[in-house]
Coordinates of C-alpha atoms and ligand atoms in Angstrom, one line a residue:
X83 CA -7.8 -1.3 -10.9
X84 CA -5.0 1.1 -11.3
X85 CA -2.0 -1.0 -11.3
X86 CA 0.6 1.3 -12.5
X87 CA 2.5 4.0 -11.2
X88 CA 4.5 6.3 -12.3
X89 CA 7.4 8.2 -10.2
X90 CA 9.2 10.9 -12.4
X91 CA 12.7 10.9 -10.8
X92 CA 14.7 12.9 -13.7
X93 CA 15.3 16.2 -11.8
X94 CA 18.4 17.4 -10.1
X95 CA 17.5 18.0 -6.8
X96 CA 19.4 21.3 -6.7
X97 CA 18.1 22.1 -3.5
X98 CA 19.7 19.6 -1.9
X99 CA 23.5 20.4 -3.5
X100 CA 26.1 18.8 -2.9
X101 CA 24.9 15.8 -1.6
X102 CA 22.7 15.5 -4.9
X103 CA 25.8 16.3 -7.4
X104 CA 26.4 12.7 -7.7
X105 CA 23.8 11.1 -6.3
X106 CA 20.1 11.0 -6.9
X107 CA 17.3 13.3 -4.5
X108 CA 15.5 10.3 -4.4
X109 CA 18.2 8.0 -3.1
X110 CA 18.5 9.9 0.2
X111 CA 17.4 7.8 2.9
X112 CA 14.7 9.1 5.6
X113 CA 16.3 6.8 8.5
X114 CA 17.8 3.6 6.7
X115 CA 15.5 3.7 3.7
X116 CA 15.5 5.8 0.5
X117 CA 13.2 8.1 -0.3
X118 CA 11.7 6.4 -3.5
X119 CA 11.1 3.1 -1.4
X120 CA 8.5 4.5 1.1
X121 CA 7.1 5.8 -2.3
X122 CA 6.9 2.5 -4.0
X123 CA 5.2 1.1 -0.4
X124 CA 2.4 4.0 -0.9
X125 CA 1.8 2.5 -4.3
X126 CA 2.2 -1.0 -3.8
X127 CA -0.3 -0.3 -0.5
X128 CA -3.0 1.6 -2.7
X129 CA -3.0 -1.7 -5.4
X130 CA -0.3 -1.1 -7.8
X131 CA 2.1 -3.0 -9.1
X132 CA 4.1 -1.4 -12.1
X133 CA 6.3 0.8 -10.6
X134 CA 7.6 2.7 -14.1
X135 CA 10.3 5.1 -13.4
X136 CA 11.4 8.4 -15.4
X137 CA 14.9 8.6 -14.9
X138 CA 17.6 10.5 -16.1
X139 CA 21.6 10.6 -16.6
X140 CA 23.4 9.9 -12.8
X141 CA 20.2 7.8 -11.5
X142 CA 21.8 4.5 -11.9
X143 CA 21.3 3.7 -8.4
X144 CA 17.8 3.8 -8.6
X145 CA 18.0 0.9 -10.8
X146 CA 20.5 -1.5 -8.5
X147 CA 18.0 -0.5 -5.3
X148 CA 15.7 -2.1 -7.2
X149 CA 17.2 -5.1 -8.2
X150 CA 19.8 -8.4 -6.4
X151 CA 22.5 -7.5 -4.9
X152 CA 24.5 -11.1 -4.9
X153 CA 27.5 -10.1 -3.8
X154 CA 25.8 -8.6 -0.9
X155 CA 23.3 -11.2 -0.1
X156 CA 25.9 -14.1 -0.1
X157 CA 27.6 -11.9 2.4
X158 CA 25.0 -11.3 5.0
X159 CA 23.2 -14.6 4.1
X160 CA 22.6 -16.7 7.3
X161 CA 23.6 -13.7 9.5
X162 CA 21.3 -11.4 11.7
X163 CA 21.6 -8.5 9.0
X164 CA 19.4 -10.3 6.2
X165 CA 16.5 -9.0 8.4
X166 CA 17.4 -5.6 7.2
X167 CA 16.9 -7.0 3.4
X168 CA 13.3 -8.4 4.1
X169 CA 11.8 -5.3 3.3
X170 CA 12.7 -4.5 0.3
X171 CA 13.2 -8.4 -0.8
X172 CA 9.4 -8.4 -0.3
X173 CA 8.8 -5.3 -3.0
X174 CA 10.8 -6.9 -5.3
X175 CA 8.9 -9.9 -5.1
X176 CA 5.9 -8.1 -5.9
X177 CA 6.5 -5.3 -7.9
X178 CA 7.8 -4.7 -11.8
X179 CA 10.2 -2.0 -12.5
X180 CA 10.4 -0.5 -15.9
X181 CA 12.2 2.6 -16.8
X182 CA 12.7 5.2 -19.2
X183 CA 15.4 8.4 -19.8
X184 CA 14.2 11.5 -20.0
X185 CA 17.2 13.3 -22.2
X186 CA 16.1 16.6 -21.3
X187 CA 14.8 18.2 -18.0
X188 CA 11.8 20.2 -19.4
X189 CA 9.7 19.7 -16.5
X190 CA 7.5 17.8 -14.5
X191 CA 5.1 17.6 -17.4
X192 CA 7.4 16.5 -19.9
X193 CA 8.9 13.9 -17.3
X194 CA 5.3 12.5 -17.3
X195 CA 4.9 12.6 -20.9
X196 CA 8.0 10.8 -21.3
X197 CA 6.7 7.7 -19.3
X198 CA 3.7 7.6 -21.7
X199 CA 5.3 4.3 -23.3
X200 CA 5.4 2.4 -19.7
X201 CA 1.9 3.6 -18.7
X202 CA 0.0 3.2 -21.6
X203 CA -3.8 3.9 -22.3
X204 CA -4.0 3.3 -18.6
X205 CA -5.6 5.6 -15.6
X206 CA -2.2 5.3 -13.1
X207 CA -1.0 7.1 -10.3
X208 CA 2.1 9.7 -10.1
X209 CA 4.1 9.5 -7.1
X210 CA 7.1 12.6 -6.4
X211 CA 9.0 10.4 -4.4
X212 CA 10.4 14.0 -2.7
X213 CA 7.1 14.2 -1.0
X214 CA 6.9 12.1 1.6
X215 CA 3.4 11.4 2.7
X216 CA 2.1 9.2 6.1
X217 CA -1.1 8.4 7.2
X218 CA -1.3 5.5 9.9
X219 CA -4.5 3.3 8.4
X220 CA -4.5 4.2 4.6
X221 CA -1.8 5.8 2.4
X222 CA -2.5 8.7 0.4
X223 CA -2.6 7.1 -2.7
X224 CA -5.0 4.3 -1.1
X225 CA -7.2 6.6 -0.4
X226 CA -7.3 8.9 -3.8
X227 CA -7.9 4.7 -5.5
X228 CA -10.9 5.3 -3.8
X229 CA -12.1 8.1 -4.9
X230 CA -10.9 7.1 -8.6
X231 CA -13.3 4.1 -8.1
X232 CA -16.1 6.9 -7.3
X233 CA -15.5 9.5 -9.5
X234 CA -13.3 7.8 -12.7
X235 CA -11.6 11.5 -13.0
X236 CA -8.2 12.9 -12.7
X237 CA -7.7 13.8 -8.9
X238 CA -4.4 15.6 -7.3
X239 CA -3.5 15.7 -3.7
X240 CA -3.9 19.3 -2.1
X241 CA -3.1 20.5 1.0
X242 CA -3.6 23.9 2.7
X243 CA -0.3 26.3 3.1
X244 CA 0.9 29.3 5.1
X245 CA -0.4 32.0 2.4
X246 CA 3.6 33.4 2.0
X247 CA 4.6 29.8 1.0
X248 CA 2.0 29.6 -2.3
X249 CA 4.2 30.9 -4.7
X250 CA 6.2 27.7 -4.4
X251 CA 3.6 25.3 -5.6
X252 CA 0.3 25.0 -8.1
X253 CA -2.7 26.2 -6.4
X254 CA -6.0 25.4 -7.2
X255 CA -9.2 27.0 -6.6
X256 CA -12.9 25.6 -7.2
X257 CA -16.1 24.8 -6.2
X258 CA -16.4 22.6 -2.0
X259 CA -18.0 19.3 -3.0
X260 CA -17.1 18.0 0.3
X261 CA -15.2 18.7 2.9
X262 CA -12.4 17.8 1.6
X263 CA -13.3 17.4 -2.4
X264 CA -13.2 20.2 -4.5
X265 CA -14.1 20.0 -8.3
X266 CA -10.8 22.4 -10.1
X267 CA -11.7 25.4 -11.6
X268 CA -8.6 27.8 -11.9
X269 CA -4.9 26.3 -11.5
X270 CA -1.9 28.3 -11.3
X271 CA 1.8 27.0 -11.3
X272 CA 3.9 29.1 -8.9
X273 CA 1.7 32.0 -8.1
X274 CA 3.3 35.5 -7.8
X275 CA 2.9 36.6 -3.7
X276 CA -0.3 38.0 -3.7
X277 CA -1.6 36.6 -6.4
X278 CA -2.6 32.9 -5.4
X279 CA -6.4 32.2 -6.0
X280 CA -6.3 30.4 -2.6
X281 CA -4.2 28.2 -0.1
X282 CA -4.6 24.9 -1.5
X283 CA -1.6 23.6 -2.8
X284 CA -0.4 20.7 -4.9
X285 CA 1.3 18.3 -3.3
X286 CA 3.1 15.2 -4.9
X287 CA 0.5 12.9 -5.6
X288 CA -2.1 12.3 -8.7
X289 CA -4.3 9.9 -10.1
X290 CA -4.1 11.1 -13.7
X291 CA -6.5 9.6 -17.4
X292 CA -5.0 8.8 -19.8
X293 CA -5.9 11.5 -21.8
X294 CA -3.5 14.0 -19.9
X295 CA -1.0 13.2 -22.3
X296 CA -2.8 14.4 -25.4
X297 CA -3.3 17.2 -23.5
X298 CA 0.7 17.1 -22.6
X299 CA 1.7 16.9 -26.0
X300 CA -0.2 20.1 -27.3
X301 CA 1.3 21.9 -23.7
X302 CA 3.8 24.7 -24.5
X303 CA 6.4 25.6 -22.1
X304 CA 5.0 27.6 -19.6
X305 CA 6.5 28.8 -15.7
X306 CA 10.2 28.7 -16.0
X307 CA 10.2 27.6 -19.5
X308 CA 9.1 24.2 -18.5
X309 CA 6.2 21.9 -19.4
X310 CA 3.9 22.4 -16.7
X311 CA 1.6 19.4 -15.2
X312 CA -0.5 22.1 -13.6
X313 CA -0.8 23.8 -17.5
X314 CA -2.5 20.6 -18.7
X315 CA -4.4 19.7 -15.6
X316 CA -6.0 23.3 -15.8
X317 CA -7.0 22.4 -19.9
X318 CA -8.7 18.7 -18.7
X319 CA -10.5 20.5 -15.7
X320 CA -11.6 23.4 -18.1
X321 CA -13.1 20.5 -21.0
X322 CA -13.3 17.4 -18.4
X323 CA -13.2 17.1 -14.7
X324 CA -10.4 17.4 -12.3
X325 CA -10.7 16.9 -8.4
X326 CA -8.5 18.1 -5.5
X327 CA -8.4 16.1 -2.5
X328 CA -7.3 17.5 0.7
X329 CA -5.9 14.2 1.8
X330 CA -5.6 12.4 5.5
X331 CA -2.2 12.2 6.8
X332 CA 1.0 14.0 7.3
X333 CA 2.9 15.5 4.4
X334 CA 7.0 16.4 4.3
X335 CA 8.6 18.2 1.8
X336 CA 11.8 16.1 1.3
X337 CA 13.0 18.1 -0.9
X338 CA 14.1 20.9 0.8
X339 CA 16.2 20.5 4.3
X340 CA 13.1 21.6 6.7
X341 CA 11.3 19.0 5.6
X342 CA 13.7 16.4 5.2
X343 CA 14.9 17.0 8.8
X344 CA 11.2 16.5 10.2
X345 CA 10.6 13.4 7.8
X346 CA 13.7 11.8 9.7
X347 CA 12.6 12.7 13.1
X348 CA 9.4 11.7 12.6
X349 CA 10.5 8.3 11.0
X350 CA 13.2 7.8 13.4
X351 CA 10.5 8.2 16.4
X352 CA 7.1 6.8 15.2
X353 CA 8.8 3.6 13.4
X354 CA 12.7 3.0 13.5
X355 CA 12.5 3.4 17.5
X356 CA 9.7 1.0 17.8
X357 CA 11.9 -1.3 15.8
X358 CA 15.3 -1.4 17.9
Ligands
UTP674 P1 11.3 19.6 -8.5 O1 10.6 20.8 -8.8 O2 11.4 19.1 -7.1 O3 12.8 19.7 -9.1 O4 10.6 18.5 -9.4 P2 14.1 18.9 -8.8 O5 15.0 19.1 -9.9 O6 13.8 17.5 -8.4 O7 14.6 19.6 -7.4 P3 15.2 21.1 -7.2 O8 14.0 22.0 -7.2 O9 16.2 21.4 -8.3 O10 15.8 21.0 -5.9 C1 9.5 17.8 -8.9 C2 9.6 16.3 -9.4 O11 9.6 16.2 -10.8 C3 10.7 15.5 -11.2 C4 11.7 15.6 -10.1 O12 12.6 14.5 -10.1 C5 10.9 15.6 -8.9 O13 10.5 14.3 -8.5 N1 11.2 16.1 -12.5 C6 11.2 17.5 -12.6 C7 11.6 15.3 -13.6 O14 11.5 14.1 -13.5 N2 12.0 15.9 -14.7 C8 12.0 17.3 -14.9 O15 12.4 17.8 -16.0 C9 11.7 18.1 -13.8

């Protein structure tokens, strides 16, 4: 039902400087595979199959990933290396790829608003590629697709944090539906230490209406001077509904070195050693 998703891949990843200076965050491979790939598996998993990318000036090899390689293929063709191909052979035999610049980085919220022409009128996921999420049975954004289906509502992934790392993310606070559902009541981008209205944080995932980009349009600039998601998520919970889901799985943030060093290990030992 939602068939497209959208991965806003315009930033530049200065966290991860130099090796992002010339090459996109979202190239880096976790083990042999780039980070945007096990992102498009999540979505293509959960049902999608429009993968629309916001991209931005020095992403160009986001695009070739995503395409032939003929050169290459005729190389390794008939050898014992096309194996290494088969994976992402079989996403391009199933996915579309469209993409669109953003000129300027004016934040996450912008970055989505700029993929408004790919997504359409459409409910469709948003994917951080950056964020690296693993659940053995059912992807992240598998299981937010079913909650969609229930609810027909925005819904962004949360996940509890240490209480001195909340001033790096959006944090949420609301009414306990469930266990893990929470209907959004307050929302704040980057909370000051001390001032967070809870541990739940926003992680890289969402299942977002259409709407949201009316909403996006009428945003100002907020934290940092940027177009905040969180700022228009808060304005559709406040006339609308938005739900946080505390998701199933493991979460890495690939954007920073910690993270990206436990992605790999974790990758390296649950699936590349199995694969040897
Ligand atoms: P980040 O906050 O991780 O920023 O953006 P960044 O530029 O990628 O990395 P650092 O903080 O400088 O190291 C969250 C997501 O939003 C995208 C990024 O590509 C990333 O996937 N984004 C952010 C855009 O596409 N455009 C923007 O203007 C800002």
């Amino acid at each position: 039902m939602i068939r497209k998703c959208l991965f806003p891949a315009a930033g530049y990843g200065t966290r991860f400087l130099p090796a992002t200076k010339a090459m996109p965050k979202e190239m880096m491979p976790i083990v042999n595979k780039p980070l945007i790939e096990y992102g498009v598996e999540e979505a293509l998993e959960a049902g999608m199959t429009d993968m629309c990318m916001v991209t931005g000036r020095g992403k160009n090899a986001i695009l070739d990933h995503f395409d032939m390689n003929y050169e290459l293929e005729h190389q390794i063709s008939g050898t014992q290396k096309e194996t290494l191909l088969a994976d992402i052979r079989a996403i391009l035999d199933r996915a579309n790829f469209t993409y669109i610049r953003q000129r300027e980085m004016k934040g996450l919220g912008h970055a989505i608003l700029t993929g408004r022409p790919l997504v359409g009128d459409h409910p469709f996921a948003v994917v951080l590629a950056d964020d690296l999420c693993m659940h053995p049975e059912e992807g992240v954004l598998a299981q937010m697709v079913g909650l969609y289906k229930q609810f027909r509502c925005s819904i962004i992934a949360v996940e509890e944090v240490p209480a001195e790392e909340t001033h790096k993310y959006g944090v949420i606070a609301g009414r306990m539906l469930t266990d893990r559902l929470i209907c959004v009541e307050d929302m704040i981008e980057k909370p000051e230490r001390g001032k967070a209205p809870s541990n739940l944080a926003i992680i890289g995932r969402y299942i977002l209406t259409p709407d949201i980009f009316d909403i996006l349009e009428k945003t100002p600039p907020g934290k940092n001077g940027e177009i905040q998601i969180t700022d228009a998520l808060l304005q559709q919970a406040r006339t609308g509904c938005v739900l946080a889901y505390k998701f199933k799985g493991k979460r890495f943030d690939c954007g920073a070195v910690k993270g990206f060093i436990a992605a790999t290990n974790y990758c390296y030992e649950n699936f590349y050693l199995h694969g040897e």
